Coordinates of C-alpha atoms in Angstrom, one line a residue:
M1 CA 0.0 0.0 0.0
D2 CA 1.5 3.3 -1.1
A3 CA 1.3 6.5 0.9
F4 CA -1.6 7.9 -1.1
Q5 CA -3.8 4.8 -0.8
G6 CA -2.9 4.6 2.8
L7 CA -3.9 8.2 3.5
L8 CA -7.3 7.5 1.8
T9 CA -7.8 4.6 4.1
G10 CA -6.8 6.8 7.0
F11 CA -9.3 9.6 6.0
Q12 CA -12.1 7.0 5.9
V13 CA -11.4 6.4 9.6
A14 CA -10.8 10.1 10.5
L15 CA -13.7 11.6 8.5
S16 CA -16.3 9.1 9.7
L17 CA -18.8 10.5 12.2
E18 CA -17.2 8.5 15.0
G19 CA -13.7 9.6 13.9
I20 CA -14.6 13.3 13.8
M21 CA -16.2 13.1 17.2
F22 CA -13.2 11.4 18.9
V23 CA -10.7 13.8 17.2
L24 CA -12.7 16.7 18.4
I25 CA -12.9 15.3 22.0
G26 CA -9.2 14.6 22.0
V27 CA -8.1 18.0 20.9
I28 CA -10.5 19.9 23.2
V29 CA -9.4 17.8 26.2
G30 CA -5.7 18.2 25.2
T31 CA -6.1 22.0 24.8
L32 CA -7.7 22.3 28.2
I33 CA -5.0 20.1 29.8
G34 CA -2.3 22.0 28.1
M35 CA -3.5 25.3 29.5
M36 CA -3.3 24.1 33.1
P37 CA 0.2 24.4 34.4
G38 CA 1.7 21.1 35.4
L39 CA -0.9 18.6 34.3
G40 CA 0.3 17.6 30.8
P41 CA -0.8 15.0 28.3
I42 CA 0.7 12.0 30.2
S43 CA -1.8 12.2 33.0
A44 CA -4.7 12.7 30.6
I45 CA -3.8 9.7 28.3
A46 CA -3.2 7.5 31.4
I47 CA -6.7 8.4 32.7
M48 CA -8.2 7.6 29.3
I49 CA -6.7 4.1 29.0
P50 CA -9.3 2.5 31.2
I51 CA -12.1 4.6 29.7
T52 CA -11.3 3.4 26.2
Y53 CA -11.0 -0.3 27.2
G54 CA -13.2 -2.4 25.0
M55 CA -13.6 0.4 22.4
D56 CA -12.6 0.0 18.7
P57 CA -8.8 0.6 18.7
A58 CA -8.8 3.1 15.8
P59 CA -11.0 5.9 17.2
A60 CA -9.7 5.3 20.7
L61 CA -6.1 5.8 19.6
V62 CA -7.1 8.7 17.4
M63 CA -8.6 10.4 20.5
M64 CA -5.4 9.8 22.6
A65 CA -3.2 11.2 19.8
G66 CA -5.5 14.3 19.7
V67 CA -4.9 14.8 23.5
Y68 CA -1.2 14.6 22.9
Y69 CA -0.8 17.2 20.2
G70 CA -3.7 19.2 21.5
A71 CA -1.9 19.7 24.8
V72 CA 1.2 21.0 23.1
F73 CA -0.9 23.3 21.0
G74 CA -2.8 24.7 24.1
G75 CA 0.2 24.8 26.4
S76 CA 1.4 28.1 25.0
T77 CA -1.6 30.0 26.5
S78 CA -0.5 29.9 30.1
S79 CA 3.1 30.4 29.0
I80 CA 2.2 33.6 27.1
L81 CA -0.4 35.1 29.5
L82 CA 1.0 34.0 32.9
N83 CA 4.6 33.0 32.3
A84 CA 3.5 29.6 33.8
P85 CA 4.3 26.9 31.2
G86 CA 1.4 24.5 30.7
I87 CA 3.7 21.7 29.7
S88 CA 7.4 21.3 29.5
G89 CA 7.4 21.7 25.7
T90 CA 6.2 25.3 26.0
V91 CA 8.8 26.7 28.4
A92 CA 10.7 28.4 25.5
T93 CA 7.4 30.0 24.4
A94 CA 7.4 32.1 27.5
F95 CA 10.8 33.7 26.7
D96 CA 9.2 36.1 24.2
G97 CA 5.5 35.3 24.5
Y98 CA 5.2 36.7 28.0
P99 CA 7.1 39.9 27.3
M100 CA 4.7 40.5 24.3
A101 CA 1.7 40.1 26.6
Q102 CA 3.3 42.6 29.0
Q103 CA 3.6 45.0 26.2
G104 CA -0.1 44.9 25.5
K105 CA 0.2 42.4 22.5
A106 CA -1.3 39.4 24.1
G107 CA -3.7 38.9 21.2
K108 CA -1.0 39.1 18.7
A109 CA 1.2 36.7 20.7
L110 CA -1.6 34.1 21.0
A111 CA -2.4 34.5 17.2
I112 CA 1.3 34.0 16.3
A113 CA 1.5 30.9 18.6
A114 CA -1.7 29.4 17.1
I115 CA -0.7 29.9 13.5
S116 CA 2.9 28.7 14.1
S117 CA 1.6 25.7 15.9
F118 CA -0.8 24.9 13.0
I119 CA 1.8 25.2 10.3
G120 CA 4.4 23.2 12.3
G121 CA 1.8 20.5 13.1
T122 CA 0.6 20.3 9.5
V123 CA 4.1 20.2 7.9
S124 CA 5.2 17.5 10.4
V125 CA 2.1 15.4 9.5
V126 CA 3.0 15.5 5.8
L127 CA 6.6 14.5 6.7
L128 CA 5.3 11.7 8.9
M129 CA 3.2 10.4 6.0
L130 CA 6.1 10.5 3.5
L131 CA 9.1 9.6 5.7
A132 CA 8.0 7.5 8.6
P133 CA 9.4 4.1 7.3
A134 CA 12.7 5.7 6.2
L135 CA 13.3 7.8 9.3
S136 CA 12.7 4.9 11.6
S137 CA 16.1 3.4 10.5
V138 CA 17.8 6.8 11.1
A139 CA 16.4 6.9 14.6
I140 CA 18.0 3.5 15.3
S141 CA 21.4 4.7 14.0
F142 CA 21.6 7.3 16.8
G143 CA 23.6 5.4 19.3
P144 CA 25.0 6.7 22.6
P145 CA 28.0 8.5 21.0
A146 CA 25.8 10.4 18.6
Y147 CA 23.3 11.3 21.4
F148 CA 26.2 12.7 23.5
A149 CA 27.4 14.8 20.5
L150 CA 23.9 16.1 19.9
M151 CA 23.4 17.0 23.6
F152 CA 26.9 18.7 23.6
M153 CA 26.0 20.7 20.6
G154 CA 22.8 21.9 22.4
L155 CA 24.9 22.9 25.4
T156 CA 27.2 25.1 23.3
A157 CA 24.2 27.4 22.9
I158 CA 24.2 28.4 26.6
S159 CA 25.9 31.7 25.8
S160 CA 23.1 32.5 23.4
L161 CA 20.6 32.2 26.2
S162 CA 22.5 34.7 28.4
E163 CA 20.8 38.1 28.9
G164 CA 24.0 40.1 29.4
S165 CA 26.7 38.4 31.3
T166 CA 28.0 35.2 29.8
I167 CA 29.7 34.3 33.2
K168 CA 26.3 34.5 34.9
A169 CA 24.8 32.2 32.2
M170 CA 27.5 29.7 32.8
I171 CA 27.0 29.8 36.6
A172 CA 23.3 29.2 36.0
A173 CA 24.1 26.2 33.7
V174 CA 26.5 24.7 36.3
A175 CA 23.7 25.0 38.9
G176 CA 21.4 23.1 36.5
F177 CA 24.0 20.4 36.1
M178 CA 24.3 20.1 39.8
V179 CA 20.6 19.7 40.4
V180 CA 20.1 17.0 37.7
T181 CA 22.7 14.8 39.4
I182 CA 20.5 14.6 42.5
G183 CA 18.9 11.1 43.0
I184 CA 19.9 7.5 42.4
D185 CA 22.5 6.9 39.7
P186 CA 20.6 4.9 37.0
Q187 CA 23.7 3.0 36.0
T188 CA 25.2 2.0 39.4
G189 CA 22.3 2.5 41.8
T190 CA 24.4 4.7 44.0
Q191 CA 22.7 7.6 45.9
R192 CA 23.9 11.0 44.9
F193 CA 23.3 14.1 47.0
T194 CA 20.2 12.7 48.6
F195 CA 21.4 13.1 52.2
G196 CA 19.4 10.0 53.1
N197 CA 16.1 11.6 52.2
V198 CA 13.9 9.1 50.3
N199 CA 12.0 11.9 48.6
L200 CA 15.2 12.8 46.6
F201 CA 15.9 9.3 45.3
D202 CA 14.1 10.0 42.0
G203 CA 15.5 13.5 41.7
F204 CA 13.3 16.4 40.6
D205 CA 10.6 16.4 38.0
F206 CA 11.2 19.0 35.2
L207 CA 7.9 20.8 35.8
I208 CA 8.7 21.4 39.5
I209 CA 11.8 23.4 38.3
A210 CA 10.1 25.1 35.4
L211 CA 7.1 26.2 37.4
G212 CA 9.3 27.3 40.3
L213 CA 11.8 29.3 38.2
F214 CA 9.1 30.9 36.0
A215 CA 5.6 30.9 37.5
V216 CA 6.5 31.3 41.3
A217 CA 9.4 33.6 40.6
E218 CA 7.1 35.8 38.4
V219 CA 4.5 35.9 41.2
C220 CA 7.3 37.1 43.6
M221 CA 8.3 39.8 41.1
L222 CA 4.7 40.9 40.7
I223 CA 4.4 41.2 44.5
L224 CA 7.7 43.1 44.7
N225 CA 6.6 45.5 42.0
R226 CA 3.0 45.8 43.0
K227 CA 3.2 49.6 43.2
N228 CA 4.7 49.9 39.7
R229 CA 2.0 51.6 37.6
S230 CA 3.6 50.1 34.4
L231 CA 2.4 46.7 35.7
S232 CA -1.1 47.8 36.4
D233 CA -4.1 45.5 36.0
D234 CA -5.4 47.0 32.8
Q235 CA -3.2 45.2 30.4
K236 CA -4.8 45.3 27.0
L237 CA -5.5 42.4 24.6
G238 CA -4.2 44.3 21.6
S239 CA -5.1 43.6 18.0
L240 CA -5.3 40.0 16.8
K241 CA -4.5 41.1 13.3
L242 CA -1.1 40.2 11.9
S243 CA 0.4 42.6 9.4
K244 CA 2.2 41.6 6.3
A245 CA 5.5 42.5 8.0
D246 CA 4.6 40.2 11.0
L247 CA 3.7 37.3 8.6
K248 CA 6.9 37.8 6.7
E249 CA 9.0 37.9 9.9
M250 CA 7.6 34.7 11.2
S251 CA 7.6 32.8 7.9
G252 CA 11.3 32.1 8.0
P253 CA 11.5 30.6 11.5
V254 CA 8.2 28.7 11.1
S255 CA 9.3 27.1 7.8
R256 CA 12.8 26.2 9.1
Q257 CA 11.8 25.0 12.6
S258 CA 8.9 22.9 11.4
F259 CA 11.5 20.6 9.7
V260 CA 14.0 20.8 12.6
G261 CA 11.3 20.1 15.2
F262 CA 10.1 17.0 13.3
L263 CA 13.6 15.6 12.9
L264 CA 14.4 16.1 16.6
G265 CA 11.0 14.6 17.5
V266 CA 12.0 11.4 15.6
L267 CA 14.9 10.8 17.9
P268 CA 13.9 8.8 21.0
G269 CA 14.3 10.9 24.1
A270 CA 14.5 14.3 22.4
G271 CA 10.9 15.4 22.2
A272 CA 9.1 18.7 22.1
T273 CA 11.1 20.3 25.0
I274 CA 14.5 19.9 23.5
A275 CA 13.2 20.7 20.0
S276 CA 11.7 24.0 21.2
F277 CA 15.0 25.1 22.9
I278 CA 17.2 24.1 20.0
S279 CA 14.9 26.0 17.6
Y280 CA 14.9 29.1 19.8
I281 CA 18.7 29.0 20.1
F282 CA 19.1 28.4 16.3
E283 CA 16.9 31.4 15.4
K284 CA 18.7 33.6 17.9
R285 CA 22.1 32.6 16.5
I286 CA 21.2 33.5 12.9
A287 CA 19.1 36.6 13.6
K288 CA 20.3 40.0 12.4
N289 CA 19.1 41.5 15.7
P290 CA 19.6 38.8 18.4
E291 CA 19.2 41.5 21.1
E292 CA 15.5 41.5 20.4
F293 CA 15.0 37.9 21.6
G294 CA 13.7 37.7 25.2
K295 CA 12.0 41.1 24.8
G296 CA 8.9 40.1 22.7
S297 CA 10.5 39.0 19.4
I298 CA 8.1 37.5 16.9
K299 CA 10.8 35.1 15.7
G300 CA 11.5 34.1 19.2
L301 CA 7.9 33.1 19.7
A302 CA 7.2 31.5 16.3
A303 CA 10.3 29.3 16.3
P304 CA 9.6 27.2 19.5
E305 CA 5.9 27.0 18.8
S306 CA 6.3 25.6 15.3
S307 CA 9.1 23.3 16.5
N308 CA 7.4 21.8 19.5
N309 CA 4.2 21.0 17.6
A310 CA 6.2 19.4 14.8
A311 CA 8.1 17.3 17.3
T312 CA 4.9 15.7 18.6
S313 CA 4.2 14.3 15.2
G314 CA 7.9 13.2 14.8
A315 CA 7.6 11.3 18.1
F316 CA 5.1 9.0 16.4
V317 CA 7.7 7.8 13.9
P318 CA 9.6 5.4 16.2
L319 CA 6.3 4.5 18.0
L320 CA 4.4 3.5 14.9
S321 CA 7.2 2.2 12.8
L322 CA 9.4 0.5 15.5
G323 CA 7.2 0.2 18.6
I324 CA 9.7 2.3 20.5
P325 CA 8.4 5.2 22.6
G326 CA 10.4 8.4 22.0
S327 CA 9.1 10.2 25.1
G328 CA 7.2 9.8 28.3
T329 CA 3.9 10.5 26.6
T330 CA 4.5 8.1 23.7
A331 CA 5.5 5.5 26.3
V332 CA 2.0 5.8 27.8
M333 CA 0.6 5.7 24.3
L334 CA 2.5 2.4 23.7
G335 CA 0.7 1.0 26.8
A336 CA -2.6 2.2 25.3
F337 CA -1.8 0.4 22.1
L338 CA -1.1 -2.9 23.9
V339 CA -4.2 -2.6 26.1
L340 CA -6.3 -2.2 23.0
G341 CA -4.7 -5.3 21.5
V342 CA -2.6 -3.5 18.9
Q343 CA 1.2 -4.1 18.5
P344 CA 3.0 -1.1 17.0
G345 CA 6.0 -1.8 14.9
P346 CA 7.1 -2.6 11.3
L347 CA 4.0 -4.8 10.7
L348 CA 1.5 -2.2 11.8
M349 CA 1.3 -0.5 8.4
T350 CA 0.4 -3.7 6.6
D351 CA -1.5 -5.6 9.3
R352 CA -3.6 -2.7 10.7
P353 CA -3.4 0.1 8.1
E354 CA -6.7 1.7 9.4
I355 CA -4.9 2.4 12.7
F356 CA -1.5 3.5 11.2
W357 CA -3.0 5.8 8.5
G358 CA -6.0 6.7 10.7
I359 CA -3.8 8.3 13.3
I360 CA -1.9 10.2 10.6
A361 CA -5.0 11.4 8.8
S362 CA -6.6 12.4 12.1
M363 CA -3.7 14.7 12.7
Y364 CA -4.5 16.7 9.6
L365 CA -8.1 17.1 10.9
G366 CA -7.0 17.7 14.4
N367 CA -4.7 20.6 13.5
V368 CA -7.5 22.3 11.6
F369 CA -9.8 21.8 14.6
L370 CA -7.2 23.3 16.9
L371 CA -6.8 26.4 14.7
I372 CA -10.5 26.9 14.4
L373 CA -11.0 26.4 18.2
N374 CA -8.1 28.6 19.4
L375 CA -8.3 31.7 17.2
P376 CA -11.9 32.6 18.1
L377 CA -11.1 31.9 21.7
I378 CA -8.2 34.3 21.9
P379 CA -10.3 37.3 23.1
Y380 CA -11.8 35.2 25.9
L381 CA -8.5 33.6 26.9
A382 CA -6.8 37.0 27.1
K383 CA -9.4 38.2 29.6
I384 CA -7.1 36.5 32.1
L385 CA -5.1 39.7 31.9
S386 CA -8.0 41.7 33.2
I387 CA -8.3 39.6 36.4
P388 CA -7.3 41.8 39.4
R389 CA -3.7 41.2 40.2
P390 CA -4.2 39.8 43.7
L391 CA -6.7 37.2 42.4
L392 CA -4.4 36.4 39.4
I393 CA -1.5 35.8 41.7
S394 CA -3.6 33.4 43.8
L395 CA -4.8 31.5 40.8
V396 CA -1.2 31.1 39.4
I397 CA 0.0 29.8 42.8
M398 CA -3.1 27.5 43.1
F399 CA -2.6 25.9 39.6
S400 CA 1.1 25.6 40.1
L401 CA 0.6 23.7 43.4
I402 CA -2.1 21.5 41.9
G403 CA 0.0 20.7 38.9
V404 CA 3.0 19.8 40.9
Y405 CA 1.1 17.7 43.4
S406 CA -0.6 15.8 40.6
I407 CA 2.8 14.5 39.3
S408 CA 3.5 12.3 42.3
F409 CA 1.0 13.2 45.0
N410 CA 3.9 14.0 47.3
V411 CA 3.8 17.0 49.6
F412 CA 7.6 17.2 49.4
D413 CA 7.4 18.3 45.8
L414 CA 5.3 21.3 46.9
Y415 CA 8.2 22.4 49.2
M416 CA 10.6 22.0 46.4
L417 CA 8.4 24.1 44.2
L418 CA 8.7 26.9 46.7
V419 CA 12.5 26.4 47.0
F420 CA 12.9 26.7 43.2
G421 CA 10.6 29.6 43.3
A422 CA 12.8 31.4 45.8
L423 CA 15.8 30.4 43.7
G424 CA 14.2 31.8 40.6
F425 CA 13.3 35.0 42.4
A426 CA 16.9 35.4 43.6
M427 CA 18.1 34.8 40.0
R428 CA 15.8 37.6 38.8
I429 CA 17.0 40.0 41.5
F430 CA 20.7 39.4 40.8
S431 CA 20.2 39.1 36.9
F432 CA 21.0 35.5 36.5
P433 CA 19.2 34.1 33.5
A434 CA 16.9 31.1 34.1
P435 CA 17.0 29.5 30.5
P436 CA 20.6 28.2 30.8
F437 CA 19.6 26.5 34.1
I438 CA 16.7 24.9 32.4
L439 CA 18.7 23.8 29.4
A440 CA 21.4 22.3 31.5
F441 CA 18.9 20.4 33.6
I442 CA 17.2 19.0 30.4
L443 CA 20.3 18.0 28.6
G444 CA 22.6 17.1 31.6
G445 CA 21.0 13.8 32.6
M446 CA 20.7 12.6 29.0
M447 CA 24.3 13.7 28.2
E448 CA 25.7 12.0 31.2
Q449 CA 23.9 8.7 30.5
A450 CA 25.0 8.8 26.8
F451 CA 28.6 9.5 27.8
R452 CA 28.8 6.7 30.3
Q453 CA 27.1 4.2 27.9
S454 CA 29.7 5.2 25.2
M455 CA 32.5 4.7 27.7
T456 CA 31.1 1.2 28.5
I457 CA 30.9 0.3 24.8
S458 CA 34.4 1.4 24.0
N459 CA 36.1 0.2 27.2
G460 CA 36.9 3.7 28.3
S461 CA 38.2 5.0 24.9
L462 CA 37.3 8.5 23.9
S463 CA 38.0 7.6 20.3
I464 CA 34.4 6.3 20.0
F465 CA 33.3 9.9 19.5
V466 CA 35.4 10.4 16.4
D467 CA 35.5 6.9 14.9
T468 CA 32.1 7.3 13.1
P469 CA 30.9 10.1 10.9
L470 CA 27.7 11.1 12.7
P471 CA 29.1 11.9 16.2
L472 CA 32.2 13.4 14.7
S473 CA 30.2 15.8 12.4
L474 CA 28.0 16.8 15.4
L475 CA 31.0 17.6 17.5
L476 CA 32.6 19.6 14.7
V477 CA 29.4 21.7 14.4
A478 CA 29.4 22.2 18.2
L479 CA 33.0 23.3 18.1
I480 CA 32.4 25.7 15.2
S481 CA 29.3 27.2 17.1
L482 CA 31.6 27.8 20.1
L483 CA 34.6 29.3 18.2
V484 CA 32.9 31.5 15.7
P485 CA 31.0 33.7 18.2
A486 CA 34.1 33.9 20.4
F487 CA 36.2 35.0 17.4
L488 CA 33.6 37.6 16.3
K489 CA 33.4 39.0 19.8
W490 CA 37.2 39.1 20.0
R491 CA 37.4 40.9 16.6
S492 CA 34.8 43.5 17.6
N493 CA 36.6 44.2 20.9
R494 CA 39.9 44.5 19.1
L495 CA 38.4 47.0 16.5
A496 CA 36.7 49.0 19.4
Y497 CA 40.1 49.1 21.2
K498 CA 41.9 50.4 18.0
Q499 CA 39.3 53.1 17.5
R500 CA 40.0 54.6 20.9

């Protein structure tokens, strides 16, 4: 069965009355879950597994897929309006989305996020349809050395995330590395920096840190600046209309990062969070005016939004083609497949084409539904900005506490949320950027694991990173990305010194 015939089979499933109804339910539930800080699609899909037991597998899995990409689509709302990321994949969205909302451009920010998400999701579905079988073999070829090189390449961008002092960015990154080492060593079972506290054995969940450094820290700043009239309660929605200049400015990042996000989503373990960070960093590196990033840049908002939505479709490549989950959410999806009596893998396309192509076709439909649902809702969503500031602060704290508690139902996590909130507040006061801390925490654990696995494979020889073309090329790119900015900065300083 070729791709065109398969897609026709898929649309027969997706465009049936039952298919349309379950796609709509999935994207609505996913959007609402994504808007609530800390909940995320994993919990929603896990809850739906017993509900869908006994159902026809095709519509049930179509609905769960809708929850997944719907949550990523909707997660930008709380990031933009409240600086409280709904899911981990929308942390980078807050870097420029929240400043735009503070400038009275909340409507424009939400519209850019919705359109970028739609384009990224649609492009990735087309790529999923055409390239799924071929890319599954590429995903397998990424062994531990290549993963280490990829993570190292991501870490070279820490200086790009600094908001002034590169030294402070490096200090924040080191702190992120230190925090990610807390817990039980997955390779040896040794306790690291747990101080005998059983609550630290599993380390810290990413959302505890993200909500602490962003949402709780933002609440503290709002309380500190409560008498500042520039932060008054009457922030405006602003126009939803995007000018030709706005569309032209976002077209480049959206088109580039839709492809980048999809390819990163294909790699097991990468996912929407890493894809959004790398896309944001990439666009900042090539921008003519990188100083605009972090201050309400359209490019800085469009890039991570198109990338994280593209990555969700990319994550289905190893799941559908190989039966390998690429993220925590697709791991739960794999469980849903098995509960419903479906074995994902190389034979799924031929044995159960209505499921394989039904999920892909439903993504086309789901992205259209998400755009139609979200654009008209923007004026109502933006009314969050008109909520009196004391009530808004209370709501942010309440949703953050509920979101963190729902992860493990452990009160200790609530204390850690307050600790990281205090840390984020101190970082704001002393001008230490939070993004390098977050990036180091995300990549640090994966980088350490890939390095140690590589050392085990090679019996301790570092040559494993240069023996094969893939890790060697990634390390060379990382080296170039480090040296070129350093050289340009040295040259500009030298020219400035000569002109004195």
